[in-house]
mmCIF file of C-alpha atoms and ligand atoms in Angstrom:
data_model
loop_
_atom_site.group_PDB
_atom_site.id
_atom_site.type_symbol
_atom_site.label_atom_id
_atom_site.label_comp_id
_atom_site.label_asym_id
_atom_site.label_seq_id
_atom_site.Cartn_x
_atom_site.Cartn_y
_atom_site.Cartn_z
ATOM 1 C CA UNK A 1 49.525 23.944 72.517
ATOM 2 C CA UNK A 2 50.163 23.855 76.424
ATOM 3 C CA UNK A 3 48.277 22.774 79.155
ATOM 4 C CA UNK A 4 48.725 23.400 82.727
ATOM 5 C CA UNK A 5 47.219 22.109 86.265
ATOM 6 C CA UNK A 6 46.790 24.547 89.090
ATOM 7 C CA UNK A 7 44.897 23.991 92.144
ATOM 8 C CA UNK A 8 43.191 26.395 94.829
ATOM 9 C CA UNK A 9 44.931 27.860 98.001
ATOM 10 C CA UNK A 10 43.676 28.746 101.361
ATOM 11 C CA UNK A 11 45.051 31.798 103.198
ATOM 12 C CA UNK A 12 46.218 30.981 106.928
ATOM 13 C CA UNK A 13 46.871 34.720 107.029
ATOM 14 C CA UNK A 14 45.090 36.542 104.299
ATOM 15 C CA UNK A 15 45.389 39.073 101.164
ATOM 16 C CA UNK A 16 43.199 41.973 101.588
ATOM 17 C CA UNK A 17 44.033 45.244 99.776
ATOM 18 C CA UNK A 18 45.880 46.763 96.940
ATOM 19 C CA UNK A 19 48.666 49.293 97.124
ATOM 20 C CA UNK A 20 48.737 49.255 93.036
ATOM 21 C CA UNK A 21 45.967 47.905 91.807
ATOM 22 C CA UNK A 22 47.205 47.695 88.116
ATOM 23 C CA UNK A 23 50.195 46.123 89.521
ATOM 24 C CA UNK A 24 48.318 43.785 92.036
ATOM 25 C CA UNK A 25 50.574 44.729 94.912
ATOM 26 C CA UNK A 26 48.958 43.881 98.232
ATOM 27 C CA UNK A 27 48.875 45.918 101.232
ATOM 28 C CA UNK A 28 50.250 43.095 103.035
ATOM 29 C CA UNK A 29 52.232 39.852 102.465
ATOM 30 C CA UNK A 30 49.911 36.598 102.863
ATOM 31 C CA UNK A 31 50.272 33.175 103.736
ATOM 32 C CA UNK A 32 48.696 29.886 102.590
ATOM 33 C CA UNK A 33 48.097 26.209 101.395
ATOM 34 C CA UNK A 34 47.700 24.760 97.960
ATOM 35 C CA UNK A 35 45.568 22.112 98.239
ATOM 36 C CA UNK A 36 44.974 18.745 96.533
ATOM 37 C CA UNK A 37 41.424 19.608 95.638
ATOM 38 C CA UNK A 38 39.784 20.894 92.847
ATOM 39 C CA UNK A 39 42.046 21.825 90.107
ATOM 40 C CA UNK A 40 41.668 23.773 87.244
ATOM 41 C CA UNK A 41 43.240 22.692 83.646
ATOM 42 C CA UNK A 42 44.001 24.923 80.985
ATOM 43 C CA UNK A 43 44.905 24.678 77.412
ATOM 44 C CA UNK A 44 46.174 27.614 75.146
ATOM 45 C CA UNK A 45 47.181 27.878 71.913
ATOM 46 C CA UNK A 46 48.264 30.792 69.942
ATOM 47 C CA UNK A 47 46.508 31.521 66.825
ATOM 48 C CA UNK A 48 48.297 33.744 64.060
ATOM 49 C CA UNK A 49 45.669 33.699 62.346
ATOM 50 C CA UNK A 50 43.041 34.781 64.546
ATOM 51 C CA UNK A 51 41.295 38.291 65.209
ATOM 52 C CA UNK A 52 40.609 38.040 69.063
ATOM 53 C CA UNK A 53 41.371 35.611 71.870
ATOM 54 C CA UNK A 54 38.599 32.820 71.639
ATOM 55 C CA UNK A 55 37.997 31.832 75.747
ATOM 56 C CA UNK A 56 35.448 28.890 76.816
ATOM 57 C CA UNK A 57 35.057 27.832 80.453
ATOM 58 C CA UNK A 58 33.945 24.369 80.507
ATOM 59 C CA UNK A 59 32.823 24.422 77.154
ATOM 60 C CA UNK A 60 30.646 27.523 76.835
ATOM 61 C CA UNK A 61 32.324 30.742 75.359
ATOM 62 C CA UNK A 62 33.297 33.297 77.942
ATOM 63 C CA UNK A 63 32.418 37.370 77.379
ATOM 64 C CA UNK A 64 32.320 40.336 79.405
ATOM 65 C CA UNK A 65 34.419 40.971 82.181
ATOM 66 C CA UNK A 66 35.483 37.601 82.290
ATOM 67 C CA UNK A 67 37.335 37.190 79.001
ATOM 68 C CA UNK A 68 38.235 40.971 79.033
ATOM 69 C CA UNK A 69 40.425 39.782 82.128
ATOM 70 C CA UNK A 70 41.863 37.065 80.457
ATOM 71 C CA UNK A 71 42.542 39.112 77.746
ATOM 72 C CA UNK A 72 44.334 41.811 79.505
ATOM 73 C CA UNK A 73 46.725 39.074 80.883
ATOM 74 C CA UNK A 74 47.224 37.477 77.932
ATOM 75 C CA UNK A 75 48.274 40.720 76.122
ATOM 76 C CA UNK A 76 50.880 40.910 79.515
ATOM 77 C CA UNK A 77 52.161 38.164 78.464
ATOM 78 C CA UNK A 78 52.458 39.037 74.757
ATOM 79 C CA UNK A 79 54.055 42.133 75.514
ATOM 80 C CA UNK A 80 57.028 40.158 77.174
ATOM 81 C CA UNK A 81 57.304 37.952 74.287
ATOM 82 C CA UNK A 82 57.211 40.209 72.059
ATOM 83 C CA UNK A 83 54.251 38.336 69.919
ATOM 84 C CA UNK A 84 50.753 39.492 68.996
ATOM 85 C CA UNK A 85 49.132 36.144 68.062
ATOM 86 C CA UNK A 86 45.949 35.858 69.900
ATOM 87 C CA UNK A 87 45.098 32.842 71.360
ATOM 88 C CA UNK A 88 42.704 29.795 71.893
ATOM 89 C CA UNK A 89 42.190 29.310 75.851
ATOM 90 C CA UNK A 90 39.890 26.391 77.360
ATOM 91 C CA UNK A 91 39.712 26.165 81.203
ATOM 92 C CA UNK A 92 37.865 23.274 82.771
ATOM 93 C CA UNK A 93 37.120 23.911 86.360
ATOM 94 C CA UNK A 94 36.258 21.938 89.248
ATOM 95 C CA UNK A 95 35.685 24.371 91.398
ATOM 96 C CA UNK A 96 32.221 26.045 91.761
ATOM 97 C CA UNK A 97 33.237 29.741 90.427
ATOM 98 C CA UNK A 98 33.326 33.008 92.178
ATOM 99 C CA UNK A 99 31.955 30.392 95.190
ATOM 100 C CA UNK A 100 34.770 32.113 97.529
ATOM 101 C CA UNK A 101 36.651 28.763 96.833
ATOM 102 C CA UNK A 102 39.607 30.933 95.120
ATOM 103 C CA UNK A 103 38.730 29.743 91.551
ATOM 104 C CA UNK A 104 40.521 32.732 90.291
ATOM 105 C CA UNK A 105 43.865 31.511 92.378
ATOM 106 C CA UNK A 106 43.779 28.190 90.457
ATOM 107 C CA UNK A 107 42.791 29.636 87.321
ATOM 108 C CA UNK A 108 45.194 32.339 86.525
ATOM 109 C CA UNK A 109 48.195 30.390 87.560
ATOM 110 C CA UNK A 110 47.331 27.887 85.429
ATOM 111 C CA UNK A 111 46.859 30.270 82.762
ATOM 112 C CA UNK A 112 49.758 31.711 83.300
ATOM 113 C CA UNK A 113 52.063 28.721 83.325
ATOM 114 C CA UNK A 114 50.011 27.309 79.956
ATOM 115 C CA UNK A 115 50.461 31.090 78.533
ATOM 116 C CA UNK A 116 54.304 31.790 79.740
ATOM 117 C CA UNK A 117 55.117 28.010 78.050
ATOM 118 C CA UNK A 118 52.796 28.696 74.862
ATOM 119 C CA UNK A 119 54.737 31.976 73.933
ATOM 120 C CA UNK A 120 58.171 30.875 74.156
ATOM 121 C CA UNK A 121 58.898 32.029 77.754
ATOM 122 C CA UNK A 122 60.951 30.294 80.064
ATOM 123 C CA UNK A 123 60.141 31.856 83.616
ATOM 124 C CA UNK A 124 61.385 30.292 86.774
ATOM 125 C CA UNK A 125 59.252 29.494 89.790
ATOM 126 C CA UNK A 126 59.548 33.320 90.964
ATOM 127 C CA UNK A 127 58.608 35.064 87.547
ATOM 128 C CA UNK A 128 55.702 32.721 86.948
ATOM 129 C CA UNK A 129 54.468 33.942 90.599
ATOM 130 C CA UNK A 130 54.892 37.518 89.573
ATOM 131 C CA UNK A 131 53.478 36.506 86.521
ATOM 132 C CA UNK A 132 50.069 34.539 88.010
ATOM 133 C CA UNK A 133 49.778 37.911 90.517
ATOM 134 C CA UNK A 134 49.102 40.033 87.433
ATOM 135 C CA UNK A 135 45.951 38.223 87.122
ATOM 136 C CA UNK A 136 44.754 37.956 89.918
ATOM 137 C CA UNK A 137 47.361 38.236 93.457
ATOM 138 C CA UNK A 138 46.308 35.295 95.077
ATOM 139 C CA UNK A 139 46.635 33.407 92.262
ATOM 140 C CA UNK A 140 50.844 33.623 92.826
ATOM 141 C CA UNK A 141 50.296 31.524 95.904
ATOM 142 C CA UNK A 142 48.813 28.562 93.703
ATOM 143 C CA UNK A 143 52.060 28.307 91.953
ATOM 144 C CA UNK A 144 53.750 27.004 95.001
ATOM 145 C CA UNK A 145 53.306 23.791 95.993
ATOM 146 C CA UNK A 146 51.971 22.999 99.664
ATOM 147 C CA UNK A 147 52.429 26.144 102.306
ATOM 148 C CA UNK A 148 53.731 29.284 100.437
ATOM 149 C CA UNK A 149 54.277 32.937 101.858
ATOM 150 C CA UNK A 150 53.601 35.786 99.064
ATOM 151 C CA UNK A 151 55.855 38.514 100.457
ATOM 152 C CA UNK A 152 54.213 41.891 99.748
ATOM 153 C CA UNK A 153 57.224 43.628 98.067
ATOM 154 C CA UNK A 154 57.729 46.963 96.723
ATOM 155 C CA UNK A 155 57.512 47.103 93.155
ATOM 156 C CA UNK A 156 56.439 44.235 90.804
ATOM 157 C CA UNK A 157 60.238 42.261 90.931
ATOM 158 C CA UNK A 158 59.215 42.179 95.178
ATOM 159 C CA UNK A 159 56.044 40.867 95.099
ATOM 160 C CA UNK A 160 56.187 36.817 94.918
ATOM 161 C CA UNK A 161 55.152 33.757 96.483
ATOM 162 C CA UNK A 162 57.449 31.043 97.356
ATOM 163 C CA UNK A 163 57.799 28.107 99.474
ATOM 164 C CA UNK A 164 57.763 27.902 103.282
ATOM 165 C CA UNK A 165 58.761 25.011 105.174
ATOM 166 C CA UNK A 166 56.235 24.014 108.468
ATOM 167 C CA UNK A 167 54.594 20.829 109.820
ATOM 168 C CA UNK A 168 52.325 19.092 107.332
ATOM 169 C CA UNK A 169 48.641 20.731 107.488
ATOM 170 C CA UNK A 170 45.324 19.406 105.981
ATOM 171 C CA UNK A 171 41.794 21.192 105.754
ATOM 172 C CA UNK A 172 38.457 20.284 105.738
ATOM 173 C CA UNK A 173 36.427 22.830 103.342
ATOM 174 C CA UNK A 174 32.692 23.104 104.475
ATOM 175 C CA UNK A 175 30.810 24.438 101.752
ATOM 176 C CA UNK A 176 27.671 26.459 103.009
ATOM 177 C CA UNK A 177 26.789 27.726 99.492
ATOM 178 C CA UNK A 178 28.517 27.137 95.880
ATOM 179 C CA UNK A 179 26.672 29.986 94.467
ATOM 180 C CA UNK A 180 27.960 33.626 93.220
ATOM 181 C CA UNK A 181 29.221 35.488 95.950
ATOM 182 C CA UNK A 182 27.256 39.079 95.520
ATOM 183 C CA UNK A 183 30.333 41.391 95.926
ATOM 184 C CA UNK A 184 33.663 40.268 94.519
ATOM 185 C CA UNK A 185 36.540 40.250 96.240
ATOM 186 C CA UNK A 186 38.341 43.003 93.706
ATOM 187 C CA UNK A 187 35.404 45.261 94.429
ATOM 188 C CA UNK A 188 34.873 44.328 98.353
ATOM 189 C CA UNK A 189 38.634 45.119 98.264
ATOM 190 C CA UNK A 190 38.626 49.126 97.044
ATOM 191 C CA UNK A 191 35.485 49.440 99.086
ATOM 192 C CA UNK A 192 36.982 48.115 102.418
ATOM 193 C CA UNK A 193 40.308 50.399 101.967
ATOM 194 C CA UNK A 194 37.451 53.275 100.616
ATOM 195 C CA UNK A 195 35.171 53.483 103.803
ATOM 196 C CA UNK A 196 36.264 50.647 106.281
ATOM 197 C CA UNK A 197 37.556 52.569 109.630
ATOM 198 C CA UNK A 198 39.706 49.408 110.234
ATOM 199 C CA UNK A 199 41.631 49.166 107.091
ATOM 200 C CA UNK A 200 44.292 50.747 108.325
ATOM 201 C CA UNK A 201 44.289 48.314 111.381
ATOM 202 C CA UNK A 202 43.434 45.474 109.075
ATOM 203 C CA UNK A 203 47.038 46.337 107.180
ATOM 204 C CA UNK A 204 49.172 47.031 110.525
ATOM 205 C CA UNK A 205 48.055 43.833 112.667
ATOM 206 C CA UNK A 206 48.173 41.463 109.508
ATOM 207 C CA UNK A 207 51.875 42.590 109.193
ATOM 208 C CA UNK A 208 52.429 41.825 112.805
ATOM 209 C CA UNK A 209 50.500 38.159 111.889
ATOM 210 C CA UNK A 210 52.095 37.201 108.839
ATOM 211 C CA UNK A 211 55.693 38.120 111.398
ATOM 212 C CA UNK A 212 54.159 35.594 114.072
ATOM 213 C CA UNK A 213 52.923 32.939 111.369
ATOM 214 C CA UNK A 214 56.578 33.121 109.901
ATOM 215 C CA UNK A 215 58.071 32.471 113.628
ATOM 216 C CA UNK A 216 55.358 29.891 114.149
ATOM 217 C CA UNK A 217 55.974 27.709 110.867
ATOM 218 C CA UNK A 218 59.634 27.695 111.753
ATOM 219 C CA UNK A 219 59.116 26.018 115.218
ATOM 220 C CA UNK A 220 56.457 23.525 113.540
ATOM 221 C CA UNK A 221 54.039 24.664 116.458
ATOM 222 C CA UNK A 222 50.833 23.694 115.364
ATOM 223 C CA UNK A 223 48.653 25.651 118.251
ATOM 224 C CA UNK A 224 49.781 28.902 117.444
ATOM 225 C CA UNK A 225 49.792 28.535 113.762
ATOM 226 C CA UNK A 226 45.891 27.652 114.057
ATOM 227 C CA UNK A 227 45.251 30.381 116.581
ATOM 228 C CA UNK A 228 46.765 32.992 113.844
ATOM 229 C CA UNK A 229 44.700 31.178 111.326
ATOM 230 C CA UNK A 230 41.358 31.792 112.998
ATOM 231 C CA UNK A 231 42.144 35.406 114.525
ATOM 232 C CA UNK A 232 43.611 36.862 111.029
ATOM 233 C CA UNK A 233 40.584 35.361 109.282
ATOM 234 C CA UNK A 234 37.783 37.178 111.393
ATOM 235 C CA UNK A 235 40.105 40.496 111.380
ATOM 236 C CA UNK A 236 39.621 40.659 107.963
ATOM 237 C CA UNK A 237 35.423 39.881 108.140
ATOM 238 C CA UNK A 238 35.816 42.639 110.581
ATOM 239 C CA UNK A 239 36.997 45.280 108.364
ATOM 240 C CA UNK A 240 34.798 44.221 105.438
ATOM 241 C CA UNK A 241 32.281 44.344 107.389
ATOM 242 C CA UNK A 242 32.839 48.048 108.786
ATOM 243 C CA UNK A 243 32.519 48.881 104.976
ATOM 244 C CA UNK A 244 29.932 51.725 103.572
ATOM 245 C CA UNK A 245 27.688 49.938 102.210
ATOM 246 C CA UNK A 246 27.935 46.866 104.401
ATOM 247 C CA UNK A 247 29.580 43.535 102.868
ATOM 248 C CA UNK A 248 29.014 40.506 105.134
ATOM 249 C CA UNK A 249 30.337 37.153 103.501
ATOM 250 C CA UNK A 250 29.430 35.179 106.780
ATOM 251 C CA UNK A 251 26.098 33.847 106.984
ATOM 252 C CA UNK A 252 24.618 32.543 110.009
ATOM 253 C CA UNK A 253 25.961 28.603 109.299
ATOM 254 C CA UNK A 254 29.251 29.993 108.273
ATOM 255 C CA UNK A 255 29.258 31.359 112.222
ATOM 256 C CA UNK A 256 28.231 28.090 113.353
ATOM 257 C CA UNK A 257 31.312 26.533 111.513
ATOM 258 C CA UNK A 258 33.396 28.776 113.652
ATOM 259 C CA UNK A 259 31.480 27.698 116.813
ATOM 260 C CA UNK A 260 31.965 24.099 115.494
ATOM 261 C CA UNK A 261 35.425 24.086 115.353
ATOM 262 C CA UNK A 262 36.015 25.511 118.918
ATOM 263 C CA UNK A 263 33.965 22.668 119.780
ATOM 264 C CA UNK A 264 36.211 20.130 118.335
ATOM 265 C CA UNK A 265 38.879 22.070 120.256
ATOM 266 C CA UNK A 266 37.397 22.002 123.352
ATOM 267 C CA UNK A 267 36.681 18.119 123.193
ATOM 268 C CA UNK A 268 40.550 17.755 122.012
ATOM 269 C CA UNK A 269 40.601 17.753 118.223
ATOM 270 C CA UNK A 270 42.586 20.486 117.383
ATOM 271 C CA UNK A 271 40.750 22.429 113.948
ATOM 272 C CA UNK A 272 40.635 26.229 113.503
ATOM 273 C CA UNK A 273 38.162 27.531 110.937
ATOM 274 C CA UNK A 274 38.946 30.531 108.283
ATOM 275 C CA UNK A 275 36.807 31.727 105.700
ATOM 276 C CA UNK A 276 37.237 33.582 102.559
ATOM 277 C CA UNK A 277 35.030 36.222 100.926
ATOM 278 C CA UNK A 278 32.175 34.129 100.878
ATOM 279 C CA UNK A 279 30.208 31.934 103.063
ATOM 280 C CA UNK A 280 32.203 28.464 102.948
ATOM 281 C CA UNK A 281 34.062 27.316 105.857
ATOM 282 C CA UNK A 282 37.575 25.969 105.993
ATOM 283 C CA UNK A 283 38.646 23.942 108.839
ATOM 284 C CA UNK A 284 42.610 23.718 109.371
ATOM 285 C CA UNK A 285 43.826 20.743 111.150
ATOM 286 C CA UNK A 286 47.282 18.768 111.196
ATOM 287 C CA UNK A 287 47.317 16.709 108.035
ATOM 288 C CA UNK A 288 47.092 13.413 110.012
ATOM 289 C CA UNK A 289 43.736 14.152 111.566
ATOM 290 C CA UNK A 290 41.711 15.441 108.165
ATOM 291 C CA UNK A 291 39.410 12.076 108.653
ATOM 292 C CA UNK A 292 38.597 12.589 112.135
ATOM 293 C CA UNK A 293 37.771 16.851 111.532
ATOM 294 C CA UNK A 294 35.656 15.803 108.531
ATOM 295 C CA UNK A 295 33.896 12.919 110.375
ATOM 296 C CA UNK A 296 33.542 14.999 113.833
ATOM 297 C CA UNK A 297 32.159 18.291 111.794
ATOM 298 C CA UNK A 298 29.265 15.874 109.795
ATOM 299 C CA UNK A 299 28.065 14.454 113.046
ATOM 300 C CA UNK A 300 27.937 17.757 114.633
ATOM 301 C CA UNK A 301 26.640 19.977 111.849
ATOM 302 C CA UNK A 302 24.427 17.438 109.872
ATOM 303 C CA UNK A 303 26.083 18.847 106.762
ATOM 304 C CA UNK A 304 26.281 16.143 103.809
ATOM 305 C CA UNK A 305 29.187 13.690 103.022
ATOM 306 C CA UNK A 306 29.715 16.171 99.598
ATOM 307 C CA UNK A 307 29.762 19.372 101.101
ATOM 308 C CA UNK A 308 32.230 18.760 103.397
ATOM 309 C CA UNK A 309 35.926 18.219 101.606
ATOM 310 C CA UNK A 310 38.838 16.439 102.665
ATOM 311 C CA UNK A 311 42.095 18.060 101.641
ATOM 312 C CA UNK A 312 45.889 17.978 101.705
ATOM 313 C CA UNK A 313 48.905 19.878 100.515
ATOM 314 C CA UNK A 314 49.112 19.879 96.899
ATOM 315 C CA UNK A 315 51.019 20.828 94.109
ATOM 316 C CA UNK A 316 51.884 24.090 92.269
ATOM 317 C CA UNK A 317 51.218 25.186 89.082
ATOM 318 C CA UNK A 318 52.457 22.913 86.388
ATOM 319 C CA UNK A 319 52.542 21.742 83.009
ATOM 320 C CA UNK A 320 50.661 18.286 81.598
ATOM 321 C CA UNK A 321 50.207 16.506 78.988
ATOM 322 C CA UNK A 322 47.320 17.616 76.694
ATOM 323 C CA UNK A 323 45.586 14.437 77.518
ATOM 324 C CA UNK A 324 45.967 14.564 81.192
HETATM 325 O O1 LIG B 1 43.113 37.057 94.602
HETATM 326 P P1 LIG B 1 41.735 37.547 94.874
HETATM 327 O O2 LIG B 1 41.472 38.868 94.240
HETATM 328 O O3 LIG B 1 40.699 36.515 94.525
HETATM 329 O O4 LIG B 1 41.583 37.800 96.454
HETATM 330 C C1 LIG B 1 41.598 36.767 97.404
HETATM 331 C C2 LIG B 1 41.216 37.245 98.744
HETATM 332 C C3 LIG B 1 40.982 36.189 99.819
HETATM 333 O O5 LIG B 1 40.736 34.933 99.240
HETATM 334 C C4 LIG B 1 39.760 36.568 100.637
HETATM 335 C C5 LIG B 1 42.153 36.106 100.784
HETATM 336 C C6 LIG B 1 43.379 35.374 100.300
HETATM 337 O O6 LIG B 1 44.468 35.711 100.770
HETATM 338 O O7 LIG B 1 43.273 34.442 99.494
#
């Protein structure tokens, strides 16, 4: 039996689009924070004896699509064992799922370090990146602890997250709605790269932004790093929402977050806001001034103490002790 800890990341410059989707190879390379909030804990072990992988998510049994992509990974995983025994697999999250608050980042690369440990292999940092990207490609990112740049690659031995060393960051996540997002991101994905006129753009500036991002982390400068943060982040809304039929994550209070933030800005708290695909908010910040973002943003949005979420730099995926 192993159990494993992983916790959400948020892109500063974001993953949107597969060259191989079977693969998970992105378009572009990506770059982001694990955070401190919300993890997700997973326990797996392998059954001989049984017929089919048994899945819960807290506590009630998982079907459909969902366990049929747990499955497929797990049988990844098999395959480079070299074992067949299906196995027993119980994720608690505490994250509201498919909420655009990368529950699938958290969740597969804690799967995949409880499944890599549970079947006998020993993978370093790197292969249990390439490993968590199989599942779902942000998910490598949530095997690095704090900032972590998943370099695009060329082939499945390329593409990888590791760590990237910058001035310590914090966020604020405002969270406008923890329901279902109505398009996920693996389908918003195809369609954007399928009928988005700016896909193409999308791909050849992020390159160019993940370059600057790079360049900005290594002189610790704060300003521009935020700047990239919010540009890259409505880039992407931009090509999604050129899309046949039209997605549009944003809602009119996730706009107002944006508007928010360059208010803080212009009164001299320094906070850029990205967003995800879905309607929640994430304000970037330097680490030191996540009370004063959070406390600014309630008194000039209204929004409860519980929806909006202090974080820091956490770790990456890890093992635990069943009891943890
Ligand atoms: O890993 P996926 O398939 O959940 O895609 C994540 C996409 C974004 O969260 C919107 C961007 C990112 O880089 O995390």
């Amino acid at each position: 039996m192993s159990t494993a800890v992983a916790h959400p990341n948020i892109a500063l410059i974001k993953y949107w689009g597969k060259r191989d989707e079977d693969l998970i190879l992105p378009c572009t390379g990506s770059l982001s924070l694990t955070l401190d909030v919300f993890p997700t804990t997973t326990t797996l072990t392998a059954d001989a004896d049984a017929a089919a992988d048994a899945i819960t998510f807290d506590g009630a049994v998982a079907t459909g699509s969902a366990a049929r992509r747990i499955t497929a990974f797990l049988d990844l995983v098999r395959a480079q064992a070299g074992i067949t025994a299906r196995a027993r697999v119980d994720t608690r999250n505490s994250v509201p799922t498919g909420a655009g608050l990368a529950s699938s980042a958290s969740g597969f690369a804690a799967l995949a370090v409880a499944a890599a440990d549970a079947y006998g292999l020993a993978l370093d940092e790197r292969d249990l990146s390439r490993l968590a990207r199989r599942g779902s490609g942000s998910a490598c990112r949530s095997v690095i602890s704090g900032t972590a740049v998943w370099y695009a690659g060329t082939d499945d031995a390329t593409s990888f997250a590791e760590p990237v060393a910058g001035p310590a960051l914090g966020m604020v996540i405002a969270v406008v709605d923890a329901g279902t997002k109505a398009v996920s991101s693996r389908e918003a994905m195809r369609r954007t790269r399928d009928t988005s006129p700016y896909a193409d753009a999308w791909a050849t500036a992020t390159a160019a932004d993940l370059d600057e991002m790079l360049a900005a982390f290594g002189r610790a400068d704060v300003t521009a790093i935020g700047e990239l943060t919010e540009s890259n982040a409505l880039r992407m809304h931009a090509a999604i929402m050129a899309s046949r039929p039209p997605i549009r994550y944003l809602t009119p209070q996730s706009i107002a977050l944006f508007d928010a933030a360059a208010a803080l800005r212009a009164d001299g708290l320094d906070a850029w806001a990205t967003a995800d695909a879905g309607p929640n908010v994430v304000l970037l910040c330097r680490d030191g001034d996540v009370a004063a973002v959070r406390d600014a943003l309630r008194e000039r949005t209204g929004l409860p103490a519980d929806r909006l979420i202090a974080a820091h730099a956490g770790p990456g995926a890890r093992l635990v002790p069943a009891s943890d």
